């Protein structure tokens, strides 16, 4: 134990980084929102996304996203049906896929709104999006909330927005 502590001295520890990700967004709610609002964030790196006809191609992952959600909210099964109704290849994203568009340098929302303009910055379920991933052996589905970019889960019957992918 003594050796492990001395090896990390002077370097950020993984636990500290994890706690910062969890608590910094919460601190913004307590009173630091102006600090976050006044900090400028760079847009997505040049060449990361290509926008065309309401779709966004992610040149890093190869996924193609809807640029905007339709403003409606869907329970888990309805989100799957909605995405597949958009045409061949469209589907609700997995939790891991949806997390690829989280921008960890931003909060409120933790996404580039120049690329995905309809993703809300509100700190309620309005910023949360359905995935196609369920918590094994349950009626719980994973969602990603773009207020701070955090993954979480909820009952499959609760409704959230969906950004479809193919």
PDB file of C-alpha atoms in Angstrom, residues 40-160:
ATOM      1  CA  UNK A  40     -15.984  28.615 -23.866  1.00  0.00           C
ATOM      2  CA  UNK A  41     -15.870  25.128 -25.325  1.00  0.00           C
ATOM      3  CA  UNK A  42     -14.399  24.193 -28.627  1.00  0.00           C
ATOM      4  CA  UNK A  43     -16.723  22.648 -31.137  1.00  0.00           C
ATOM      5  CA  UNK A  44     -16.149  19.066 -32.218  1.00  0.00           C
ATOM      6  CA  UNK A  45     -12.724  18.644 -33.825  1.00  0.00           C
ATOM      7  CA  UNK A  46     -12.651  19.592 -37.489  1.00  0.00           C
ATOM      8  CA  UNK A  47     -13.498  16.562 -39.580  1.00  0.00           C
ATOM      9  CA  UNK A  48     -15.142  14.604 -36.745  1.00  0.00           C
ATOM     10  CA  UNK A  49     -18.707  15.028 -38.055  1.00  0.00           C
ATOM     11  CA  UNK A  50     -20.155  15.522 -41.530  1.00  0.00           C
ATOM     12  CA  UNK A  51     -23.695  16.935 -41.639  1.00  0.00           C
ATOM     13  CA  UNK A  52     -25.866  16.207 -44.678  1.00  0.00           C
ATOM     14  CA  UNK A  53     -29.658  16.228 -45.177  1.00  0.00           C
ATOM     15  CA  UNK A  54     -30.527  15.903 -41.479  1.00  0.00           C
ATOM     16  CA  UNK A  55     -27.998  13.146 -40.822  1.00  0.00           C
ATOM     17  CA  UNK A  56     -24.658  13.322 -39.049  1.00  0.00           C
ATOM     18  CA  UNK A  57     -21.852  10.997 -40.088  1.00  0.00           C
ATOM     19  CA  UNK A  58     -19.361  10.392 -37.313  1.00  0.00           C
ATOM     20  CA  UNK A  59     -16.083   9.989 -39.157  1.00  0.00           C
ATOM     21  CA  UNK A  60     -14.449   8.572 -36.030  1.00  0.00           C
ATOM     22  CA  UNK A  61     -16.900   5.721 -35.373  1.00  0.00           C
ATOM     23  CA  UNK A  62     -18.515   5.276 -38.792  1.00  0.00           C
ATOM     24  CA  UNK A  63     -22.000   5.673 -37.303  1.00  0.00           C
ATOM     25  CA  UNK A  64     -24.655   7.842 -38.958  1.00  0.00           C
ATOM     26  CA  UNK A  65     -26.984   9.706 -36.572  1.00  0.00           C
ATOM     27  CA  UNK A  66     -30.168  11.691 -36.882  1.00  0.00           C
ATOM     28  CA  UNK A  67     -29.103  15.293 -36.493  1.00  0.00           C
ATOM     29  CA  UNK A  68     -32.258  16.133 -34.527  1.00  0.00           C
ATOM     30  CA  UNK A  69     -34.701  14.110 -32.493  1.00  0.00           C
ATOM     31  CA  UNK A  70     -38.371  14.542 -33.378  1.00  0.00           C
ATOM     32  CA  UNK A  71     -39.262  16.178 -30.051  1.00  0.00           C
ATOM     33  CA  UNK A  72     -41.294  13.192 -28.865  1.00  0.00           C
ATOM     34  CA  UNK A  73     -40.474  10.866 -25.991  1.00  0.00           C
ATOM     35  CA  UNK A  74     -40.701   7.097 -26.164  1.00  0.00           C
ATOM     36  CA  UNK A  75     -40.720   4.156 -23.789  1.00  0.00           C
ATOM     37  CA  UNK A  76     -38.012   1.577 -24.510  1.00  0.00           C
ATOM     38  CA  UNK A  77     -39.983  -0.639 -26.934  1.00  0.00           C
ATOM     39  CA  UNK A  78     -41.574   2.345 -28.676  1.00  0.00           C
ATOM     40  CA  UNK A  79     -38.122   3.907 -29.227  1.00  0.00           C
ATOM     41  CA  UNK A  80     -36.969   0.715 -30.976  1.00  0.00           C
ATOM     42  CA  UNK A  81     -40.093   0.730 -33.170  1.00  0.00           C
ATOM     43  CA  UNK A  82     -39.784   4.438 -33.957  1.00  0.00           C
ATOM     44  CA  UNK A  83     -36.183   4.128 -35.129  1.00  0.00           C
ATOM     45  CA  UNK A  84     -36.833   1.070 -37.285  1.00  0.00           C
ATOM     46  CA  UNK A  85     -39.790   2.885 -38.884  1.00  0.00           C
ATOM     47  CA  UNK A  86     -37.377   5.485 -40.311  1.00  0.00           C
ATOM     48  CA  UNK A  87     -36.194   3.013 -42.923  1.00  0.00           C
ATOM     49  CA  UNK A  88     -33.661   0.314 -43.623  1.00  0.00           C
ATOM     50  CA  UNK A  89     -30.809   0.238 -41.146  1.00  0.00           C
ATOM     51  CA  UNK A  90     -32.154   2.809 -38.674  1.00  0.00           C
ATOM     52  CA  UNK A  91     -32.264   1.642 -35.049  1.00  0.00           C
ATOM     53  CA  UNK A  92     -31.979   2.888 -31.492  1.00  0.00           C
ATOM     54  CA  UNK A  93     -28.316   3.121 -30.443  1.00  0.00           C
ATOM     55  CA  UNK A  94     -26.684   0.931 -27.834  1.00  0.00           C
ATOM     56  CA  UNK A  95     -25.569   2.656 -24.647  1.00  0.00           C
ATOM     57  CA  UNK A  96     -21.933   2.477 -25.776  1.00  0.00           C
ATOM     58  CA  UNK A  97     -22.784   3.953 -29.177  1.00  0.00           C
ATOM     59  CA  UNK A  98     -24.733   6.845 -27.662  1.00  0.00           C
ATOM     60  CA  UNK A  99     -21.849   7.625 -25.327  1.00  0.00           C
ATOM     61  CA  UNK A 100     -19.564   8.148 -28.337  1.00  0.00           C
ATOM     62  CA  UNK A 101     -21.246  11.500 -29.048  1.00  0.00           C
ATOM     63  CA  UNK A 102     -20.936  12.734 -25.460  1.00  0.00           C
ATOM     64  CA  UNK A 103     -18.473  15.619 -25.366  1.00  0.00           C
ATOM     65  CA  UNK A 104     -16.668  15.293 -22.023  1.00  0.00           C
ATOM     66  CA  UNK A 105     -15.347  18.871 -22.264  1.00  0.00           C
ATOM     67  CA  UNK A 106     -18.904  20.239 -21.960  1.00  0.00           C
ATOM     68  CA  UNK A 107     -21.868  20.189 -19.624  1.00  0.00           C
ATOM     69  CA  UNK A 108     -25.404  21.532 -20.026  1.00  0.00           C
ATOM     70  CA  UNK A 109     -25.386  19.927 -22.595  1.00  0.00           C
ATOM     71  CA  UNK A 110     -22.460  17.543 -22.850  1.00  0.00           C
ATOM     72  CA  UNK A 111     -22.696  17.432 -26.645  1.00  0.00           C
ATOM     73  CA  UNK A 112     -21.843  19.770 -29.514  1.00  0.00           C
ATOM     74  CA  UNK A 113     -25.139  21.615 -30.105  1.00  0.00           C
ATOM     75  CA  UNK A 114     -23.858  22.872 -33.462  1.00  0.00           C
ATOM     76  CA  UNK A 115     -23.955  19.253 -34.614  1.00  0.00           C
ATOM     77  CA  UNK A 116     -26.940  18.003 -32.564  1.00  0.00           C
ATOM     78  CA  UNK A 117     -29.090  21.131 -32.061  1.00  0.00           C
ATOM     79  CA  UNK A 118     -32.141  19.582 -30.389  1.00  0.00           C
ATOM     80  CA  UNK A 119     -30.344  17.914 -27.480  1.00  0.00           C
ATOM     81  CA  UNK A 120     -31.528  19.794 -24.414  1.00  0.00           C
ATOM     82  CA  UNK A 121     -29.355  21.246 -21.696  1.00  0.00           C
ATOM     83  CA  UNK A 122     -31.982  20.943 -18.970  1.00  0.00           C
ATOM     84  CA  UNK A 123     -30.933  18.997 -15.904  1.00  0.00           C
ATOM     85  CA  UNK A 124     -34.024  16.816 -15.833  1.00  0.00           C
ATOM     86  CA  UNK A 125     -35.046  13.817 -17.870  1.00  0.00           C
ATOM     87  CA  UNK A 126     -35.468  16.193 -20.846  1.00  0.00           C
ATOM     88  CA  UNK A 127     -31.789  15.745 -21.630  1.00  0.00           C
ATOM     89  CA  UNK A 128     -31.923  11.927 -21.428  1.00  0.00           C
ATOM     90  CA  UNK A 129     -32.033   9.651 -24.465  1.00  0.00           C
ATOM     91  CA  UNK A 130     -33.137   6.043 -24.894  1.00  0.00           C
ATOM     92  CA  UNK A 131     -30.761   3.278 -25.924  1.00  0.00           C
ATOM     93  CA  UNK A 132     -31.311  -0.284 -27.102  1.00  0.00           C
ATOM     94  CA  UNK A 133     -29.458  -1.684 -24.087  1.00  0.00           C
ATOM     95  CA  UNK A 134     -31.257  -3.336 -21.190  1.00  0.00           C
ATOM     96  CA  UNK A 135     -29.901  -4.152 -17.767  1.00  0.00           C
ATOM     97  CA  UNK A 136     -29.498  -7.919 -17.952  1.00  0.00           C
ATOM     98  CA  UNK A 137     -32.454  -9.917 -16.630  1.00  0.00           C
ATOM     99  CA  UNK A 138     -34.629  -6.908 -15.858  1.00  0.00           C
ATOM    100  CA  UNK A 139     -37.168  -4.465 -17.267  1.00  0.00           C
ATOM    101  CA  UNK A 140     -34.627  -1.666 -16.821  1.00  0.00           C
ATOM    102  CA  UNK A 141     -33.108   0.110 -19.826  1.00  0.00           C
ATOM    103  CA  UNK A 142     -29.964   2.196 -20.072  1.00  0.00           C
ATOM    104  CA  UNK A 143     -30.279   5.857 -21.005  1.00  0.00           C
ATOM    105  CA  UNK A 144     -27.693   8.597 -21.526  1.00  0.00           C
ATOM    106  CA  UNK A 145     -28.358  12.061 -20.086  1.00  0.00           C
ATOM    107  CA  UNK A 146     -26.659  14.874 -21.972  1.00  0.00           C
ATOM    108  CA  UNK A 147     -26.924  17.445 -19.174  1.00  0.00           C
ATOM    109  CA  UNK A 148     -23.615  16.055 -17.919  1.00  0.00           C
ATOM    110  CA  UNK A 149     -23.095  13.109 -20.281  1.00  0.00           C
ATOM    111  CA  UNK A 150     -23.801  10.457 -17.689  1.00  0.00           C
ATOM    112  CA  UNK A 151     -25.194   7.009 -18.408  1.00  0.00           C
ATOM    113  CA  UNK A 152     -27.952   5.878 -16.087  1.00  0.00           C
ATOM    114  CA  UNK A 153     -30.962   3.568 -16.219  1.00  0.00           C
ATOM    115  CA  UNK A 154     -34.687   3.605 -15.686  1.00  0.00           C
ATOM    116  CA  UNK A 155     -37.784   1.464 -16.051  1.00  0.00           C
ATOM    117  CA  UNK A 156     -38.466   0.459 -19.671  1.00  0.00           C
ATOM    118  CA  UNK A 157     -41.897   2.127 -19.440  1.00  0.00           C
ATOM    119  CA  UNK A 158     -40.503   5.587 -18.685  1.00  0.00           C
ATOM    120  CA  UNK A 159     -40.218   7.841 -21.716  1.00  0.00           C
ATOM    121  CA  UNK A 160     -37.220   9.704 -23.137  1.00  0.00           C
TER     122      UNK A 160
END
